[in-house]
PDB file of C-alpha atoms in Angstrom:
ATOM      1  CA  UNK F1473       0.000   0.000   0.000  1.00  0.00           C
ATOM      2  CA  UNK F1474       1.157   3.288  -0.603  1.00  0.00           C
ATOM      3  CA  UNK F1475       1.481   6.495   1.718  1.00  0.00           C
ATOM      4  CA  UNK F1476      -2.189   8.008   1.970  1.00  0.00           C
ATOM      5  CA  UNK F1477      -2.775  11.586   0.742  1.00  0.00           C
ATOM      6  CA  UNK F1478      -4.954  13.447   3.312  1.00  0.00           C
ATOM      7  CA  UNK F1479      -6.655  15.262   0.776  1.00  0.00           C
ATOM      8  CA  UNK F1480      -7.927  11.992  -0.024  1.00  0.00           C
ATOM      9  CA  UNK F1481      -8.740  10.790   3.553  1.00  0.00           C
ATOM     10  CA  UNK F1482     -10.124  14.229   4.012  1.00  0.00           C
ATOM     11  CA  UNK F1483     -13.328  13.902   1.133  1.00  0.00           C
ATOM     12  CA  UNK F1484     -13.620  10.852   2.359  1.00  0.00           C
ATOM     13  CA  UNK F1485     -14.614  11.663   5.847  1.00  0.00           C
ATOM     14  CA  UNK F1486     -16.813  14.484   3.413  1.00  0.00           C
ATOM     15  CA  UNK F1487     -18.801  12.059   2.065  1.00  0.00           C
ATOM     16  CA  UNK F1488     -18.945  10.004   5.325  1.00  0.00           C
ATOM     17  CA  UNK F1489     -20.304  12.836   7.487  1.00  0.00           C
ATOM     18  CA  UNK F1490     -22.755  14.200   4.727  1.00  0.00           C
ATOM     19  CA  UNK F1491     -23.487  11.043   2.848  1.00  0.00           C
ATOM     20  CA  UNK F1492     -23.483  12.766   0.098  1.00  0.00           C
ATOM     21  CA  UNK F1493     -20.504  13.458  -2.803  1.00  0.00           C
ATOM     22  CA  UNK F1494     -22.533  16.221  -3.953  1.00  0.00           C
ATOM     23  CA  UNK F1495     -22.549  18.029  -0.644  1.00  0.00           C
ATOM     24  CA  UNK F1496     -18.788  16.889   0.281  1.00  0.00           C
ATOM     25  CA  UNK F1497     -18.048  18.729  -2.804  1.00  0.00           C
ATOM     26  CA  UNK F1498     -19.556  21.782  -1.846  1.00  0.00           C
ATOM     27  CA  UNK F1499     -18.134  21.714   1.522  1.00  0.00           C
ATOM     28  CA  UNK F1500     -14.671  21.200  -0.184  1.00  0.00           C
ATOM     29  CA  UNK F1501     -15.140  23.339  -2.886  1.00  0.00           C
ATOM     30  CA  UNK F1502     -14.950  20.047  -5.680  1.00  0.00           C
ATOM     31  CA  UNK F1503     -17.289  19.098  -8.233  1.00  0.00           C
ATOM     32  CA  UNK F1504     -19.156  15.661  -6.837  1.00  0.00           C
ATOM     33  CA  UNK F1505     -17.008  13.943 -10.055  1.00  0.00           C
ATOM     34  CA  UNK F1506     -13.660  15.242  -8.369  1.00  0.00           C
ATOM     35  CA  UNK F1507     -14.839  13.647  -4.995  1.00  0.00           C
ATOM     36  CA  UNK F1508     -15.930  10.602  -6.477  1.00  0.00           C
ATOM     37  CA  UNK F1509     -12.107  10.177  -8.143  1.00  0.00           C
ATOM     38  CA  UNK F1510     -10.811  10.775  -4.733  1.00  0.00           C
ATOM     39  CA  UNK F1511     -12.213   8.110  -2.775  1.00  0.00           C
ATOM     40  CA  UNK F1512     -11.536   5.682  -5.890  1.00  0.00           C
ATOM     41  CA  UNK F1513      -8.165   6.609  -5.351  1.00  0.00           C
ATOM     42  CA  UNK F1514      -8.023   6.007  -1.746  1.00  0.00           C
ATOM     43  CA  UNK F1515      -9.917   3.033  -2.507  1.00  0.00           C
ATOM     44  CA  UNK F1516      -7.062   1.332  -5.039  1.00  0.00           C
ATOM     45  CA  UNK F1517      -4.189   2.394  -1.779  1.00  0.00           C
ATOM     46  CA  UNK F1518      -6.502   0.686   0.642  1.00  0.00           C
ATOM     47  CA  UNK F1519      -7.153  -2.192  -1.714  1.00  0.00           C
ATOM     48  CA  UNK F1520     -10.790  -2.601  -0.260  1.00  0.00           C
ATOM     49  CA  UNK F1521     -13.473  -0.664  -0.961  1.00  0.00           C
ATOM     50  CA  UNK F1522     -14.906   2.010   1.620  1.00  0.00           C
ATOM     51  CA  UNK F1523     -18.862   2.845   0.463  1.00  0.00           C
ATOM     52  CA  UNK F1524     -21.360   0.858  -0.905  1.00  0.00           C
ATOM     53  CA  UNK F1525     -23.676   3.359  -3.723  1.00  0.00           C
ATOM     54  CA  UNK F1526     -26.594   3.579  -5.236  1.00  0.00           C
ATOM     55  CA  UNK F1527     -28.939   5.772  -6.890  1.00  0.00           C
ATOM     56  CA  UNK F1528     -30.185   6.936  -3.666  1.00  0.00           C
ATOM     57  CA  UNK F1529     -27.839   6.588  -0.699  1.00  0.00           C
ATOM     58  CA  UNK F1530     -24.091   6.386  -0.185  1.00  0.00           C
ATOM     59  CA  UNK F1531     -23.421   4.534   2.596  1.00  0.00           C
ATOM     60  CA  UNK F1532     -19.936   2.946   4.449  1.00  0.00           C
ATOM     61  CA  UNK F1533     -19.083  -0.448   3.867  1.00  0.00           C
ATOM     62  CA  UNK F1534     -17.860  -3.180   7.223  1.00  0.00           C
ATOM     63  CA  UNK F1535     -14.536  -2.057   6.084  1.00  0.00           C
ATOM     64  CA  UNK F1536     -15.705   1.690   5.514  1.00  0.00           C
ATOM     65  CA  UNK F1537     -16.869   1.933   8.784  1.00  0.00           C
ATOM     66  CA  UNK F1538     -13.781   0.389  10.692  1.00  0.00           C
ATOM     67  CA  UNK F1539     -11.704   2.661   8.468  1.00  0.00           C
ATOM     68  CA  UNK F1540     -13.267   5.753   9.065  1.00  0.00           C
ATOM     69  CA  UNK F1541     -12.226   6.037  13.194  1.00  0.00           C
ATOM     70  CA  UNK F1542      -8.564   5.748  11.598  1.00  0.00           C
ATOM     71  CA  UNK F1543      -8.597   8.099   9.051  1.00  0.00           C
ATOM     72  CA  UNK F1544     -10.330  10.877  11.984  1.00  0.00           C
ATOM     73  CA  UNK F1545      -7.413  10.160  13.931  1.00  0.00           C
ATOM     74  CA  UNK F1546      -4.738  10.898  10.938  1.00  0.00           C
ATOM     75  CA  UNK F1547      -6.445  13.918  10.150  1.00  0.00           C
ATOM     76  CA  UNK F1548      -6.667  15.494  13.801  1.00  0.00           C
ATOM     77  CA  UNK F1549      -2.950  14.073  14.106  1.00  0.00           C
ATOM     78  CA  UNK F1550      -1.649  15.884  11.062  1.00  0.00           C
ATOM     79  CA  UNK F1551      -3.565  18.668  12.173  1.00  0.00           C
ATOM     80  CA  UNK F1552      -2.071  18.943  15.366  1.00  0.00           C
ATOM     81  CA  UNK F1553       1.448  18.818  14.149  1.00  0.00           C
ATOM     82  CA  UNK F1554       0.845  21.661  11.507  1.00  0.00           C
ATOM     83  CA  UNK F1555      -0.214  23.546  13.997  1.00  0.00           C
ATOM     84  CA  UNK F1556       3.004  22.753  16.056  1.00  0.00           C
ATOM     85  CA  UNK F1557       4.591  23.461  13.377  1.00  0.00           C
ATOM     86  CA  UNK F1558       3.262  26.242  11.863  1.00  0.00           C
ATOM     87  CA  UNK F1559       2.365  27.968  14.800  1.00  0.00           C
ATOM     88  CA  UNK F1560      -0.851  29.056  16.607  1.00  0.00           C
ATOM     89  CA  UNK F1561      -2.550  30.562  13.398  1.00  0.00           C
ATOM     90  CA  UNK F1562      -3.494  26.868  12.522  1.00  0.00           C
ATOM     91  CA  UNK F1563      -7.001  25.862  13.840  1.00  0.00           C
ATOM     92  CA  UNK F1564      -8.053  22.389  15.304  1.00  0.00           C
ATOM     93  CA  UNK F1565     -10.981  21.308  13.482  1.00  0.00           C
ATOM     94  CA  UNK F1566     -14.023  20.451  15.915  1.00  0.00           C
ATOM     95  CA  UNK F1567     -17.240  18.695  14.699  1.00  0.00           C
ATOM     96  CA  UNK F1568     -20.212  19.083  16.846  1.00  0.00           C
ATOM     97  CA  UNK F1569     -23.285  17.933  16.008  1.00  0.00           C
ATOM     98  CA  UNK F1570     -26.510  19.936  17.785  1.00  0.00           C
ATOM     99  CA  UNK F1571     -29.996  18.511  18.468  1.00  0.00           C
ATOM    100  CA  UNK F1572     -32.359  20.917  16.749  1.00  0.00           C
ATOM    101  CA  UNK F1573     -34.799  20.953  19.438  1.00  0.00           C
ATOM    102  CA  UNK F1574     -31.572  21.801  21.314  1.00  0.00           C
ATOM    103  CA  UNK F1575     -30.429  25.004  19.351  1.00  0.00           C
ATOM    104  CA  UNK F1576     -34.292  25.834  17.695  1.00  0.00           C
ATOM    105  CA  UNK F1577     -34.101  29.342  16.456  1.00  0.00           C
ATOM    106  CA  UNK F1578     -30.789  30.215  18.678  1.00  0.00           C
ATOM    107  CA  UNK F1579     -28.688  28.529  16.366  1.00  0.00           C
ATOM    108  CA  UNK F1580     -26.682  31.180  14.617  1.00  0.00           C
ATOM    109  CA  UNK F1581     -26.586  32.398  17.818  1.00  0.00           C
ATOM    110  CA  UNK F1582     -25.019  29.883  19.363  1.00  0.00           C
ATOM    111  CA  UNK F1583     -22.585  29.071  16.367  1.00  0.00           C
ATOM    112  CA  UNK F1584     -21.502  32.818  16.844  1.00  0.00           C
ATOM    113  CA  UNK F1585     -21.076  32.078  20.841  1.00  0.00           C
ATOM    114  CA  UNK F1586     -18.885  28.461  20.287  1.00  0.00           C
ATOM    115  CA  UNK F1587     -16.736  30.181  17.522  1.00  0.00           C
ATOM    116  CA  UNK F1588     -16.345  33.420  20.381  1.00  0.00           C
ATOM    117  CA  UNK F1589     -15.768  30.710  22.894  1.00  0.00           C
ATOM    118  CA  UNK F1590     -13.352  28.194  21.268  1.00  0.00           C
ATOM    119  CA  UNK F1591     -10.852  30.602  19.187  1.00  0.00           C
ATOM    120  CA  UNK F1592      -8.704  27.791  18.755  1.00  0.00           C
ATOM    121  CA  UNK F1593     -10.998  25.671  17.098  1.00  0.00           C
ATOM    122  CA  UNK F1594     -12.270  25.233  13.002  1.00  0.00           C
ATOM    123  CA  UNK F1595     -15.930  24.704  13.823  1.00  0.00           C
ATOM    124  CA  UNK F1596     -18.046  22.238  11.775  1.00  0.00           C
ATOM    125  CA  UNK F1597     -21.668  21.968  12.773  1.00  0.00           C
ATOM    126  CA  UNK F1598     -24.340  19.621  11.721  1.00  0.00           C
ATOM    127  CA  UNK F1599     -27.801  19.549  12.857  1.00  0.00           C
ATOM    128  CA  UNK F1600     -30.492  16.895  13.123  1.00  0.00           C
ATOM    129  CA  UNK F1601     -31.975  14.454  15.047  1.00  0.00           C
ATOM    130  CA  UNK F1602     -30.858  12.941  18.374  1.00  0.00           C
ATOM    131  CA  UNK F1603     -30.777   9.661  18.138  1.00  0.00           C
ATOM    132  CA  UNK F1604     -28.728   9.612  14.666  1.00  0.00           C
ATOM    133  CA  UNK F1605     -26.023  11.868  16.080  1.00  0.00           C
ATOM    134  CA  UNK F1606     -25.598   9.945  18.580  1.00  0.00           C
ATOM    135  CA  UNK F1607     -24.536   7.188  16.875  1.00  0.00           C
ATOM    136  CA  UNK F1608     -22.636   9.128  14.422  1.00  0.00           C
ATOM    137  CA  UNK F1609     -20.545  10.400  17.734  1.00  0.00           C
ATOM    138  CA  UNK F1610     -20.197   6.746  18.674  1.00  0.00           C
ATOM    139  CA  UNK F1611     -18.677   5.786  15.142  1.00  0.00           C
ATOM    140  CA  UNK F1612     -16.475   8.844  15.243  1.00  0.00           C
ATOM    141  CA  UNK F1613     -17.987  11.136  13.373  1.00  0.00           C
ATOM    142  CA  UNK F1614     -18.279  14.241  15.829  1.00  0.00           C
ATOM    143  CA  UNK F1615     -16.207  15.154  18.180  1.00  0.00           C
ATOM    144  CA  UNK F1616     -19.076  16.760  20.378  1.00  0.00           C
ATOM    145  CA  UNK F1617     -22.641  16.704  20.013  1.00  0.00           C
ATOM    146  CA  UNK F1618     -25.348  17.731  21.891  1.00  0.00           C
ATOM    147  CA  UNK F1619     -28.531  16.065  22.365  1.00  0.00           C
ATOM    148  CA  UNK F1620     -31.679  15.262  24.016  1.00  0.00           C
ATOM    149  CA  UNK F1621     -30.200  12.529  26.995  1.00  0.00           C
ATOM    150  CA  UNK F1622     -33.950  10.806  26.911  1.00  0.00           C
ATOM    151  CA  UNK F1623     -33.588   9.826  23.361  1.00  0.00           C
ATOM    152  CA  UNK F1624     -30.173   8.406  22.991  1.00  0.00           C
ATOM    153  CA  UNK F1625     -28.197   5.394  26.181  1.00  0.00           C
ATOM    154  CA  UNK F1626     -25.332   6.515  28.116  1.00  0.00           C
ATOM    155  CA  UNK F1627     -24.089   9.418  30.611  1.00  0.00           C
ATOM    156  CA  UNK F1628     -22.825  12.787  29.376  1.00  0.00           C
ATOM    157  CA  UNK F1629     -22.780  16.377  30.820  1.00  0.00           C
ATOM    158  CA  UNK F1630     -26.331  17.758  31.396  1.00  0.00           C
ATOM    159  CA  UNK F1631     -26.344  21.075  30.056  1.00  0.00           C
ATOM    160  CA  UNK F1632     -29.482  22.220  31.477  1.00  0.00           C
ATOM    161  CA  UNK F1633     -33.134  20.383  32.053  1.00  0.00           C
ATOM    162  CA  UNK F1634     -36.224  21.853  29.909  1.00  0.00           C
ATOM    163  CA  UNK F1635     -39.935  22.267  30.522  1.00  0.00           C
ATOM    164  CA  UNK F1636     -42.104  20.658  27.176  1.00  0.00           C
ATOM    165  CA  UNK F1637     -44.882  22.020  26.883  1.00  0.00           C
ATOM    166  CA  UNK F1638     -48.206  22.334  24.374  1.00  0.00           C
ATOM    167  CA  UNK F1639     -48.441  25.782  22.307  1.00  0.00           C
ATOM    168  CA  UNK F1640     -50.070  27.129  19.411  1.00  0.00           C
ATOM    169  CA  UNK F1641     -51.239  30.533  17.951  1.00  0.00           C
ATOM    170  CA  UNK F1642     -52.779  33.429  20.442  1.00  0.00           C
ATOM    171  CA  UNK F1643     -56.173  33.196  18.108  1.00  0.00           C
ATOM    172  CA  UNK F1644     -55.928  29.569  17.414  1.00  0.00           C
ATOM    173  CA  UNK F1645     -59.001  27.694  18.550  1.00  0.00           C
ATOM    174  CA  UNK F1646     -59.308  23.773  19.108  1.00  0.00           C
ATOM    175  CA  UNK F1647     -63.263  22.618  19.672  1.00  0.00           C
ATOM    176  CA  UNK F1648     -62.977  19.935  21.734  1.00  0.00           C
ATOM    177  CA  UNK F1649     -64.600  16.952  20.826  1.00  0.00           C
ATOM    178  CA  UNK F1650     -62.768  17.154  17.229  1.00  0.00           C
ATOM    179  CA  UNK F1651     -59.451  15.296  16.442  1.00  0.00           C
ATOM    180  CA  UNK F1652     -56.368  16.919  17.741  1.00  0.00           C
ATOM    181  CA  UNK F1653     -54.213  19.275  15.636  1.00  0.00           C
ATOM    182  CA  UNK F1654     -50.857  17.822  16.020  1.00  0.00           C
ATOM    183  CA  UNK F1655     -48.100  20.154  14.251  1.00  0.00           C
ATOM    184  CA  UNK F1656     -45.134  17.949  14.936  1.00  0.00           C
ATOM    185  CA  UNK F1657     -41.244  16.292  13.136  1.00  0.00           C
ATOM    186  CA  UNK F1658     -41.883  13.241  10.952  1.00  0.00           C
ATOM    187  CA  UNK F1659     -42.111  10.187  12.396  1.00  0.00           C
ATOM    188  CA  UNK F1660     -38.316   9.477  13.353  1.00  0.00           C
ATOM    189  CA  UNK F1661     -38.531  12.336  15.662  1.00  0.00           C
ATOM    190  CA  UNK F1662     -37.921  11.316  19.863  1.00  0.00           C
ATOM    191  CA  UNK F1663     -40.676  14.095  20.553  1.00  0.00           C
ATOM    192  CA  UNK F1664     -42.953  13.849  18.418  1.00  0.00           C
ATOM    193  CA  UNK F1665     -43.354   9.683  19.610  1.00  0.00           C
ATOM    194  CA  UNK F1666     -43.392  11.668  23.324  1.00  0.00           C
ATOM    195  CA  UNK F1667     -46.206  13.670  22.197  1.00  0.00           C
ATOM    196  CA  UNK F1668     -48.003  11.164  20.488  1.00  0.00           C
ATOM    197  CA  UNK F1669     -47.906   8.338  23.296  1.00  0.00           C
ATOM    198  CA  UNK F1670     -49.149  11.172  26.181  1.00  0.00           C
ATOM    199  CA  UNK F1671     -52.168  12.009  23.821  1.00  0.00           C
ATOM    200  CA  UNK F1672     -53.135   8.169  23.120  1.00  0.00           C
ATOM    201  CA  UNK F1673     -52.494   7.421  27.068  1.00  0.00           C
ATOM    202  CA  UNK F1674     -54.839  10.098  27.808  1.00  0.00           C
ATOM    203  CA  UNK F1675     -57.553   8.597  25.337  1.00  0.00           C
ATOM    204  CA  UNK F1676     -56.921  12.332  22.934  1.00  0.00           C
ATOM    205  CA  UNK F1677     -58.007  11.338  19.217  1.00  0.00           C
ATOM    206  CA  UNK F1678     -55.497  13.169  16.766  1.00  0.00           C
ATOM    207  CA  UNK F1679     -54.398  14.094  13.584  1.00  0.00           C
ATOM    208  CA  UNK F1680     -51.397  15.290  11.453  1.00  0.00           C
ATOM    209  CA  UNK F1681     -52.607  18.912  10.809  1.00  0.00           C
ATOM    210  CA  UNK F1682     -48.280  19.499   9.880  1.00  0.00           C
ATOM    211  CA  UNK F1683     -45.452  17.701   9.854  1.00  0.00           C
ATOM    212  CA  UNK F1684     -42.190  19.028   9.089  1.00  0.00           C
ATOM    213  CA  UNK F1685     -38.414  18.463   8.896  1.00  0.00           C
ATOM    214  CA  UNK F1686     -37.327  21.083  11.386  1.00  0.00           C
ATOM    215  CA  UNK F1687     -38.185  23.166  15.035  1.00  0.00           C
ATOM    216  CA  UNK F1688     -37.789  26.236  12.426  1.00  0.00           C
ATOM    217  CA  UNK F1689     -40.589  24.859  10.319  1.00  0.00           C
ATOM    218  CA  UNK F1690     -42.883  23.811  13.381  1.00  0.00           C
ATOM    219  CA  UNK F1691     -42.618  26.797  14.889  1.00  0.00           C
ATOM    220  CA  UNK F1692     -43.815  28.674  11.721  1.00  0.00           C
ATOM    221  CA  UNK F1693     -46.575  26.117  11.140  1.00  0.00           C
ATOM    222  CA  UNK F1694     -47.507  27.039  14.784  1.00  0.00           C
ATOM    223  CA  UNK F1695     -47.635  30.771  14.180  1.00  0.00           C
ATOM    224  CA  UNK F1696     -49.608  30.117  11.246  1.00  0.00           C
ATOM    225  CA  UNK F1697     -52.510  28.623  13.393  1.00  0.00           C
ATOM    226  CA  UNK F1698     -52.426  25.239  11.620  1.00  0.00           C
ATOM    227  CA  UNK F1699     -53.059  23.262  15.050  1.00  0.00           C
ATOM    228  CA  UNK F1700     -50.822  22.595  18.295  1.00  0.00           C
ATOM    229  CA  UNK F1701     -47.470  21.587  18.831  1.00  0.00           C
ATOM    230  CA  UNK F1702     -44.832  19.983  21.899  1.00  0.00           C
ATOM    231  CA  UNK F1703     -42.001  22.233  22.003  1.00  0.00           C
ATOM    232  CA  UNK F1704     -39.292  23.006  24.653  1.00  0.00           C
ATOM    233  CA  UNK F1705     -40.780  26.167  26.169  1.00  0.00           C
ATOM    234  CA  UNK F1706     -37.733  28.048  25.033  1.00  0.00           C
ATOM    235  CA  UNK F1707     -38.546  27.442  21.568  1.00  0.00           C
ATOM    236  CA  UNK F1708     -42.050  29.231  22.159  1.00  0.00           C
ATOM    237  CA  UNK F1709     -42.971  31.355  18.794  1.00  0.00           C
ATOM    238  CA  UNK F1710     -43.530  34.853  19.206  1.00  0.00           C
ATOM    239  CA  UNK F1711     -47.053  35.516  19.255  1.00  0.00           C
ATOM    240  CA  UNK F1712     -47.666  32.100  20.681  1.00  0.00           C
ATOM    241  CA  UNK F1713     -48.874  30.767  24.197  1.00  0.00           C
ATOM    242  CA  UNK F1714     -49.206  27.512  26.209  1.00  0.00           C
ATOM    243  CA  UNK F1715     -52.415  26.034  26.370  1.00  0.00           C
ATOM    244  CA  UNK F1716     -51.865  22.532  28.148  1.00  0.00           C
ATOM    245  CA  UNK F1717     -54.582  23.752  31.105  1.00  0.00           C
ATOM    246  CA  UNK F1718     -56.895  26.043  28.988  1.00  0.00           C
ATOM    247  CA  UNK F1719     -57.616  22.434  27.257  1.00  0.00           C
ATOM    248  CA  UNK F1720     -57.202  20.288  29.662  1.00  0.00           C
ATOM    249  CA  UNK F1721     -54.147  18.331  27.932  1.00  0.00           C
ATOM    250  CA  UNK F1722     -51.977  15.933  29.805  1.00  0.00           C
ATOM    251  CA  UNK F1723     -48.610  16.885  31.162  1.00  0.00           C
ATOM    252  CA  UNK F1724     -45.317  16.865  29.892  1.00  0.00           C
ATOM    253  CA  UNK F1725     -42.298  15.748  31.226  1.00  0.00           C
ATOM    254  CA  UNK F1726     -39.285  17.982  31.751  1.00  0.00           C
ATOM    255  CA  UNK F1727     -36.332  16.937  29.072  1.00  0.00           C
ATOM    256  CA  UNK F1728     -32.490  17.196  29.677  1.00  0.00           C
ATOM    257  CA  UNK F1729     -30.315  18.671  26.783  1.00  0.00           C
ATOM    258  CA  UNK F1730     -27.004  16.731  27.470  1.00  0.00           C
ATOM    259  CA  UNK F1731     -23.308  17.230  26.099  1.00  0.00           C
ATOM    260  CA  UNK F1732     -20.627  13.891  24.613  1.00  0.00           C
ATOM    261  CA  UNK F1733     -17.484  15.262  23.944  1.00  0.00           C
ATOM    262  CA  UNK F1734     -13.978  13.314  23.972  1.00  0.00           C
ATOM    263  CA  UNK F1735     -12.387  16.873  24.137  1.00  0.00           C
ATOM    264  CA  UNK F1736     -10.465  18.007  27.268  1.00  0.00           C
ATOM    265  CA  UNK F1737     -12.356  19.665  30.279  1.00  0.00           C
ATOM    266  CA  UNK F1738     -12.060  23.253  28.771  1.00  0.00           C
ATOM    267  CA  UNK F1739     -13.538  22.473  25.435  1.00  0.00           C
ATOM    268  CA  UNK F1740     -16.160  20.319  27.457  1.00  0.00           C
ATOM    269  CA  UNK F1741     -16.939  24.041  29.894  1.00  0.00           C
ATOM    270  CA  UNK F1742     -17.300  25.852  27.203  1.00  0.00           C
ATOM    271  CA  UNK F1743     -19.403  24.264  25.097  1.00  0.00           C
ATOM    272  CA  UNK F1744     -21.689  23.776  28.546  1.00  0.00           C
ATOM    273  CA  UNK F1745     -21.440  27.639  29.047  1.00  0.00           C
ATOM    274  CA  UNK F1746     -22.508  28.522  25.718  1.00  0.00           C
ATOM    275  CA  UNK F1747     -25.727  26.443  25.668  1.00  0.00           C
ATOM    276  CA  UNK F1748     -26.348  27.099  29.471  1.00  0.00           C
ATOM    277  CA  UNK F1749     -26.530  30.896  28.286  1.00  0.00           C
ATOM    278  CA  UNK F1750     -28.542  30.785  25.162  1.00  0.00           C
ATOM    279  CA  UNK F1751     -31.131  28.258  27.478  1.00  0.00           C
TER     280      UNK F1751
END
């Protein structure tokens, strides 16, 4: 086998994060043909081959997924001695991945804060669901991520605990006796499972009046009056209001937003701080 190029180890872990050559490409700046040559390079060095494709998914091979954890830890330790080298102008690259329910319509926000926060650090940020960033942490993929602790096994740093409750519109009106308007995520979502188990325990027929891929778009579909959502109370609409007692709607548990990171005790504080603040 010859020496690897990190360039090439580098789209690779593109493609692995995004899933995507199109959108490694435009992360690096390559056309999706220029990414596809590069992992068939670092495919012929390896002499195995690293993702399995098809029309509609690119996903990592047994061998792609055992390979990926090493070529991380070549990047960050190449990384680390450029910097050494090269001095401190050289920035560690850190990928966090963020819950949305955790960040919600603080995001850029708190992007802005961990880039303030962590000067030292190359900040690459993915959002989605909790569950699947989990085990994208677990395989490697992030560095940090933060999530919702109900919705994923194991102990990490509780960044602060969260009321749910139900909201919708100021002038939005449910008649009672009529299915319930559930604006909620699709059906891979933690919360919206949450919200549909406590209405079917407490005998509430419902319906899909929305369902969207984002907090962002439920908390527009909210504003719009199109029925009633779960939400972390932080992530409230403007121009909304609770209205779990003015219908009579069972209660919802508190949730815990919790931090993984396998960076030092600083990083870990930080990261804490910023999402303890935008809370």
């Amino acid at each position: 086998m010859t020496d690897l190029d990190m360039d090439l180890l580098r789209a690779f872990v593109r493609v692995a994060e995004t899933g995507s050559f199109t959108r490694a490409g435009q992360m690096t700046g390559a056309s999706q043909s220029a990414v596809s040559v590069k992992i068939k390079k670092l495919e012929d060095r390896l002499g195995n081959t690293l993702l399995s494709r098809s029309p509609r998914s690119v996903r990592l091979t047994s061998f792609g997924a055992r390979f990926l954890s090493d070529a991380l830890s070549l990047i960050d330790l190449h990384d680390r001695v450029t910097a050494r080298v090269s001095g401190p102008s050289v920035q560690k690259r850190l990928r966090c991945g963020i819950s949305d329910h955790a960040a919600g319509g603080r995001l850029p926000e708190i992007i802005a804060s961990l880039s303030k926060a962590l000067p030292e650090h190359r900040l690459h940020v993915a959002v989605g669901y909790s569950d699947t960033l989990y085990n994208d942490f677990k395989a490697g993929l992030f560095s940090a991520i933060m999530v919702r602790s109900e919705d994923v096994e194991g102990t990490g740093h509780v960044a602060f605990e969260e009321n749910l409750v139900w909201t919708a519109a100021r002038d939005f009106t449910w008649e009672t006796g009529t299915p319930f308007p559930l604006v909620a995520l699709s059906e891979t979502c933690a919360l919206r499972r949450l919200a549909t188990g406590t209405l079917k325990d407490a005998g509430i027929a419902f319906e899909d009046a929305f369902t969207g891929t984002g907090v962002g778009a439920i908390q527009g579909a909210v504003s719009a009056g199109l029925g009633i959502a779960c939400l972390d109370r932080r992530n409230i609409p403007e121009g909304c209001r609770e209205v779990g007692e003015l219908y009579r709607l069972p209660e919802l548990p508190k949730t815990r937003m919790t931090l993984f990171c396998r960076e030092d005790p600083t990083i870990v504080s930080a990261i804490l701080q910023v999402f303890r603040d935008a809370a």
